[in-house]
Tab-separated table of C-alpha atoms in Angstrom:
chain	number	residue	atom	x	y	z
P	1	UNK	CA	0.000	0.000	0.000
P	2	UNK	CA	1.155	3.499	-0.811
P	3	UNK	CA	1.132	5.499	2.429
P	4	UNK	CA	1.066	9.269	2.313
P	5	UNK	CA	3.811	10.282	4.719
P	6	UNK	CA	2.660	13.836	5.255
P	7	UNK	CA	1.339	14.724	8.689
P	8	UNK	CA	-1.111	17.641	9.024
P	9	UNK	CA	0.137	20.930	10.339
P	10	UNK	CA	3.657	20.688	8.988
P	11	UNK	CA	5.656	23.795	8.274
P	12	UNK	CA	5.674	27.267	9.794
P	13	UNK	CA	2.394	29.043	10.498
P	14	UNK	CA	0.821	31.480	8.089
P	15	UNK	CA	-1.005	34.702	8.745
P	16	UNK	CA	-4.448	35.127	7.242
P	17	UNK	CA	-5.447	38.803	7.359
P	18	UNK	CA	-8.788	39.967	6.028
P	19	UNK	CA	-8.838	41.445	2.553
P	20	UNK	CA	-11.343	43.556	0.741
P	21	UNK	CA	-12.525	40.567	-1.277
P	22	UNK	CA	-14.149	38.908	1.702
P	23	UNK	CA	-11.627	36.049	1.597
P	24	UNK	CA	-8.513	35.458	3.646
P	25	UNK	CA	-5.439	35.455	1.457
P	26	UNK	CA	-2.500	33.388	2.625
P	27	UNK	CA	0.476	35.528	3.537
P	28	UNK	CA	3.628	33.459	3.395
P	29	UNK	CA	6.294	34.324	5.920
P	30	UNK	CA	9.717	35.235	4.453
P	31	UNK	CA	11.193	31.846	5.357
P	32	UNK	CA	8.567	30.091	3.272
P	33	UNK	CA	8.308	32.317	0.211
P	34	UNK	CA	7.840	30.652	-3.139
P	35	UNK	CA	10.979	30.071	-5.218
P	36	UNK	CA	11.954	32.682	-7.817
P	37	UNK	CA	10.347	32.075	-11.169
P	38	UNK	CA	12.110	30.735	-14.229
P	39	UNK	CA	11.413	32.986	-17.208
P	40	UNK	CA	10.976	29.841	-19.301
P	41	UNK	CA	8.595	28.173	-16.843
P	42	UNK	CA	5.535	28.413	-19.072
P	43	UNK	CA	7.412	26.967	-22.031
P	44	UNK	CA	8.881	24.127	-19.973
P	45	UNK	CA	5.543	23.191	-18.415
P	46	UNK	CA	3.526	23.577	-21.621
P	47	UNK	CA	5.516	20.706	-23.124
P	48	UNK	CA	3.849	18.457	-20.531
P	49	UNK	CA	0.322	19.827	-20.782
P	50	UNK	CA	-1.210	16.470	-21.692
P	51	UNK	CA	0.460	14.666	-18.779
P	52	UNK	CA	-0.667	17.350	-16.324
P	53	UNK	CA	-4.191	17.197	-17.713
P	54	UNK	CA	-4.184	13.399	-17.361
P	55	UNK	CA	-3.171	13.661	-13.709
P	56	UNK	CA	-5.863	16.263	-13.061
P	57	UNK	CA	-8.495	13.970	-14.567
P	58	UNK	CA	-7.203	10.987	-12.602
P	59	UNK	CA	-7.401	12.772	-9.246
P	60	UNK	CA	-10.450	14.903	-10.015
P	61	UNK	CA	-8.502	18.004	-9.038
P	62	UNK	CA	-8.547	17.064	-5.351
P	63	UNK	CA	-6.043	19.206	-3.493
P	64	UNK	CA	-5.135	16.461	-1.037
P	65	UNK	CA	-4.121	14.261	-3.957
P	66	UNK	CA	-2.238	17.116	-5.628
P	67	UNK	CA	-0.472	17.757	-2.333
P	68	UNK	CA	0.499	14.091	-2.113
P	69	UNK	CA	1.910	14.315	-5.643
P	70	UNK	CA	4.020	17.366	-4.832
P	71	UNK	CA	5.294	15.649	-1.681
P	72	UNK	CA	6.214	12.603	-3.774
P	73	UNK	CA	8.087	14.890	-6.168
P	74	UNK	CA	9.935	16.416	-3.226
P	75	UNK	CA	10.833	12.960	-1.904
P	76	UNK	CA	12.002	11.911	-5.385
P	77	UNK	CA	14.427	14.832	-5.305
P	78	UNK	CA	15.644	14.251	-1.758
P	79	UNK	CA	13.623	17.107	-0.286
P	80	UNK	CA	11.254	17.174	2.706
P	81	UNK	CA	7.486	17.089	2.088
P	82	UNK	CA	5.886	20.338	0.979
P	83	UNK	CA	4.045	22.036	3.872
P	84	UNK	CA	0.299	22.510	3.334
P	85	UNK	CA	0.538	26.305	3.413
P	86	UNK	CA	3.057	26.288	0.570
P	87	UNK	CA	0.851	23.936	-1.445
P	88	UNK	CA	-2.070	26.306	-0.962
P	89	UNK	CA	0.050	29.236	-2.116
P	90	UNK	CA	1.276	27.303	-5.156
P	91	UNK	CA	-2.349	26.682	-6.144
P	92	UNK	CA	-3.390	30.241	-5.266
P	93	UNK	CA	-5.938	28.974	-2.754
P	94	UNK	CA	-7.210	30.927	0.232
P	95	UNK	CA	-7.974	29.526	3.688
P	96	UNK	CA	-11.664	29.772	2.801
P	97	UNK	CA	-11.062	27.666	-0.305
P	98	UNK	CA	-9.223	25.079	1.776
P	99	UNK	CA	-12.273	24.602	4.003
P	100	UNK	CA	-14.146	22.942	1.149
P	101	UNK	CA	-14.423	19.177	1.470
P	102	UNK	CA	-13.126	18.006	-0.831
P	103	UNK	CA	-11.083	21.017	-1.849
P	104	UNK	CA	-10.794	21.094	-5.645
P	105	UNK	CA	-8.254	22.925	-7.798
P	106	UNK	CA	-8.804	23.611	-11.468
P	107	UNK	CA	-6.464	22.387	-14.165
P	108	UNK	CA	-5.402	26.003	-14.677
P	109	UNK	CA	-4.429	26.258	-10.998
P	110	UNK	CA	-2.551	22.963	-11.179
P	111	UNK	CA	-0.656	24.081	-14.278
P	112	UNK	CA	0.266	27.349	-12.569
P	113	UNK	CA	1.558	25.381	-9.570
P	114	UNK	CA	3.853	23.391	-11.852
P	115	UNK	CA	5.101	26.629	-13.404
P	116	UNK	CA	5.909	27.935	-9.927
P	117	UNK	CA	7.806	24.724	-9.246
P	118	UNK	CA	10.286	25.369	-12.072
P	119	UNK	CA	13.583	26.531	-10.581
P	120	UNK	CA	15.687	29.251	-12.261
P	121	UNK	CA	18.309	26.667	-13.266
P	122	UNK	CA	15.797	24.134	-14.632
P	123	UNK	CA	15.428	23.227	-18.277
P	124	UNK	CA	13.123	20.917	-20.182
P	125	UNK	CA	15.295	17.845	-19.709
P	126	UNK	CA	15.883	17.993	-15.983
P	127	UNK	CA	12.295	19.089	-15.286
P	128	UNK	CA	11.089	15.954	-17.023
P	129	UNK	CA	13.316	13.755	-14.865
P	130	UNK	CA	12.801	15.660	-11.606
P	131	UNK	CA	9.072	16.244	-11.868
P	132	UNK	CA	7.211	14.690	-14.755
P	133	UNK	CA	8.515	11.166	-14.162
P	134	UNK	CA	6.758	11.263	-10.788
P	135	UNK	CA	3.610	12.775	-12.304
P	136	UNK	CA	3.364	9.916	-14.784
P	137	UNK	CA	3.917	7.357	-12.034
P	138	UNK	CA	1.251	8.874	-9.792
P	139	UNK	CA	-1.209	9.236	-12.668
P	140	UNK	CA	-0.854	5.547	-13.462
P	141	UNK	CA	-1.287	4.721	-9.786
P	142	UNK	CA	-4.449	6.806	-9.511
P	143	UNK	CA	-5.958	5.265	-12.632
P	144	UNK	CA	-5.107	1.756	-11.447
P	145	UNK	CA	-6.617	2.443	-8.016
P	146	UNK	CA	-9.844	3.756	-9.551
P	147	UNK	CA	-10.171	0.658	-11.733
P	148	UNK	CA	-9.554	-1.716	-8.816
P	149	UNK	CA	-11.952	0.160	-6.531
P	150	UNK	CA	-14.844	-0.734	-8.834
P	151	UNK	CA	-14.233	-4.357	-7.832
P	152	UNK	CA	-13.407	-3.567	-4.204
P	153	UNK	CA	-16.248	-1.277	-3.187
P	154	UNK	CA	-18.829	-4.017	-2.466
P	155	UNK	CA	-16.581	-5.950	-0.089
P	156	UNK	CA	-15.268	-2.783	1.561
P	157	UNK	CA	-18.863	-1.692	2.136
P	158	UNK	CA	-19.647	-5.059	3.750
P	159	UNK	CA	-16.546	-4.817	5.928
P	160	UNK	CA	-17.516	-1.309	7.003
P	161	UNK	CA	-21.072	-2.416	7.758
P	162	UNK	CA	-19.873	-5.429	9.741
P	163	UNK	CA	-17.762	-3.304	12.086
P	164	UNK	CA	-20.048	-0.255	11.981
P	165	UNK	CA	-17.139	1.850	10.769
P	166	UNK	CA	-14.987	1.136	13.828
P	167	UNK	CA	-11.542	2.598	13.194
P	168	UNK	CA	-9.845	-0.184	15.158
P	169	UNK	CA	-11.350	-2.905	12.953
P	170	UNK	CA	-10.617	-1.055	9.718
P	171	UNK	CA	-7.075	-0.409	10.917
P	172	UNK	CA	-6.592	-4.117	11.621
P	173	UNK	CA	-7.725	-4.956	8.091
P	174	UNK	CA	-5.411	-2.367	6.581
P	175	UNK	CA	-2.428	-3.581	8.595
P	176	UNK	CA	-3.106	-7.125	7.427
P	177	UNK	CA	-2.472	-5.922	3.875
P	178	UNK	CA	1.056	-4.824	4.767
P	179	UNK	CA	4.110	-7.031	5.248
P	180	UNK	CA	4.634	-7.753	8.926
P	181	UNK	CA	7.844	-5.730	9.046
P	182	UNK	CA	5.946	-2.667	7.792
P	183	UNK	CA	2.753	-3.016	9.794
P	184	UNK	CA	4.666	-2.659	13.040
P	185	UNK	CA	5.659	0.848	12.010
P	186	UNK	CA	2.124	2.175	12.456
P	187	UNK	CA	-0.295	2.642	15.319
P	188	UNK	CA	-4.013	3.298	15.069
P	189	UNK	CA	-3.387	6.967	15.789
P	190	UNK	CA	-0.812	7.232	13.001
P	191	UNK	CA	-3.116	5.411	10.580
P	192	UNK	CA	-5.990	7.727	11.455
P	193	UNK	CA	-3.896	10.754	10.566
P	194	UNK	CA	-1.705	9.520	7.731
P	195	UNK	CA	-4.103	7.267	5.850
P	196	UNK	CA	-7.619	8.192	6.957
P	197	UNK	CA	-6.812	11.923	7.215
P	198	UNK	CA	-8.783	12.029	10.442
P	199	UNK	CA	-8.029	13.134	14.009
P	200	UNK	CA	-5.692	10.698	15.769
P	201	UNK	CA	-8.373	9.876	18.338
P	202	UNK	CA	-11.074	9.038	15.761
P	203	UNK	CA	-13.012	5.897	16.669
P	204	UNK	CA	-15.331	5.734	13.648
P	205	UNK	CA	-14.734	6.341	9.948
P	206	UNK	CA	-17.583	7.158	7.568
P	207	UNK	CA	-17.971	4.706	4.678
P	208	UNK	CA	-17.409	7.191	1.854
P	209	UNK	CA	-14.378	8.642	3.608
P	210	UNK	CA	-12.947	5.179	4.240
P	211	UNK	CA	-13.377	4.173	0.596
P	212	UNK	CA	-11.840	7.415	-0.690
P	213	UNK	CA	-8.839	7.185	1.620
P	214	UNK	CA	-8.355	3.498	0.898
P	215	UNK	CA	-8.264	4.253	-2.826
P	216	UNK	CA	-5.730	7.015	-2.226
P	217	UNK	CA	-3.484	4.601	-0.324
P	218	UNK	CA	-3.385	1.975	-3.070
P	219	UNK	CA	-0.221	1.268	-4.987
P	220	UNK	CA	0.025	0.108	-8.581
P	221	UNK	CA	0.809	-3.381	-7.288
P	222	UNK	CA	-2.366	-3.600	-5.172
P	223	UNK	CA	-5.152	-5.624	-6.757
P	224	UNK	CA	-8.715	-6.468	-5.855
P	225	UNK	CA	-7.864	-10.147	-6.277
P	226	UNK	CA	-5.360	-9.920	-3.418
P	227	UNK	CA	-7.357	-7.564	-1.181
P	228	UNK	CA	-10.812	-9.170	-1.319
P	229	UNK	CA	-9.802	-12.396	0.514
P	230	UNK	CA	-8.245	-10.323	3.314
P	231	UNK	CA	-11.422	-8.260	3.639
P	232	UNK	CA	-13.552	-11.413	3.715
P	233	UNK	CA	-11.311	-12.850	6.416
P	234	UNK	CA	-11.717	-9.739	8.562
P	235	UNK	CA	-15.480	-9.785	8.118
P	236	UNK	CA	-15.278	-13.288	9.555
P	237	UNK	CA	-13.166	-12.052	12.478
P	238	UNK	CA	-15.772	-9.401	13.266
P	239	UNK	CA	-18.600	-11.922	13.196
P	240	UNK	CA	-16.659	-14.391	15.335
P	241	UNK	CA	-13.932	-12.607	17.332
P	242	UNK	CA	-12.675	-15.934	18.688
P	243	UNK	CA	-11.214	-16.682	15.248
P	244	UNK	CA	-9.207	-13.457	15.091
P	245	UNK	CA	-5.441	-13.630	15.653
P	246	UNK	CA	-3.885	-11.348	18.281
P	247	UNK	CA	-3.335	-7.828	16.946
P	248	UNK	CA	0.128	-6.940	15.740
P	249	UNK	CA	2.030	-4.819	18.212
P	250	UNK	CA	3.557	-1.544	17.007
P	251	UNK	CA	7.286	-1.091	17.219
P	252	UNK	CA	8.631	0.952	20.166
P	253	UNK	CA	9.389	3.820	17.767
P	254	UNK	CA	5.833	3.824	16.416
P	255	UNK	CA	4.373	3.680	19.906
P	256	UNK	CA	6.542	6.606	20.991
P	257	UNK	CA	5.520	8.630	17.939
P	258	UNK	CA	1.850	7.974	18.642
P	259	UNK	CA	2.281	9.102	22.243
P	260	UNK	CA	3.852	12.415	21.209
P	261	UNK	CA	1.667	15.550	21.386
P	262	UNK	CA	-0.467	15.985	18.273
P	263	UNK	CA	-0.863	19.229	16.342
P	264	UNK	CA	-3.988	17.984	14.577
P	265	UNK	CA	-6.186	21.069	14.069
């Protein structure tokens, strides 16, 4: 499973003064200003218009998915994840815009964000390797996930109904999809935040939200054929808890991270 490794609230705070438009514009502090523009940015990005459009269609313009893409690009280039306030500025979104659920950016806004990503020293060749290779990968992943979710939605709905949306049960199912050495890296609280995009203390997850977040977490190697038997097994565990194996224990590092103070808004 592809886990988004961005925790909410990262990065320095932003100020949101009132403006005459009735919306709060994001004011980026000097330490987080956007990079200087490349005079050839529009030309460089326009060469990849079709790929950018394909990604926008695949994700439906959802800002959380766009943010995950830009964080993946940063990781690909050895950089830390992009803070949410910078992502909002790149897309020219206001705090009021960001309150929408889901928050949607237009293709024009997405294209402008890519133009702002072009560094002064970038050219067409290195931009393709640094950025567009990741865009293509994430577009393929999103399209694959959407195709597989058509097959998965019925069993995920039955799993959700069986446990009445209990986060603990859904977390156990999700962890069972990961290799044992990876599942120990996560606690319920971490899963709530990182995968379900919910408060760390959430005890129930709405069906639509669970399905959306599950789709977002899927990797190109994840298939309905492999996931459905695991879901069926967990439905059985819920119906007859005596058949369930003991839950996997988180690693000491994961437990310590979960116990740390949360900055969830």
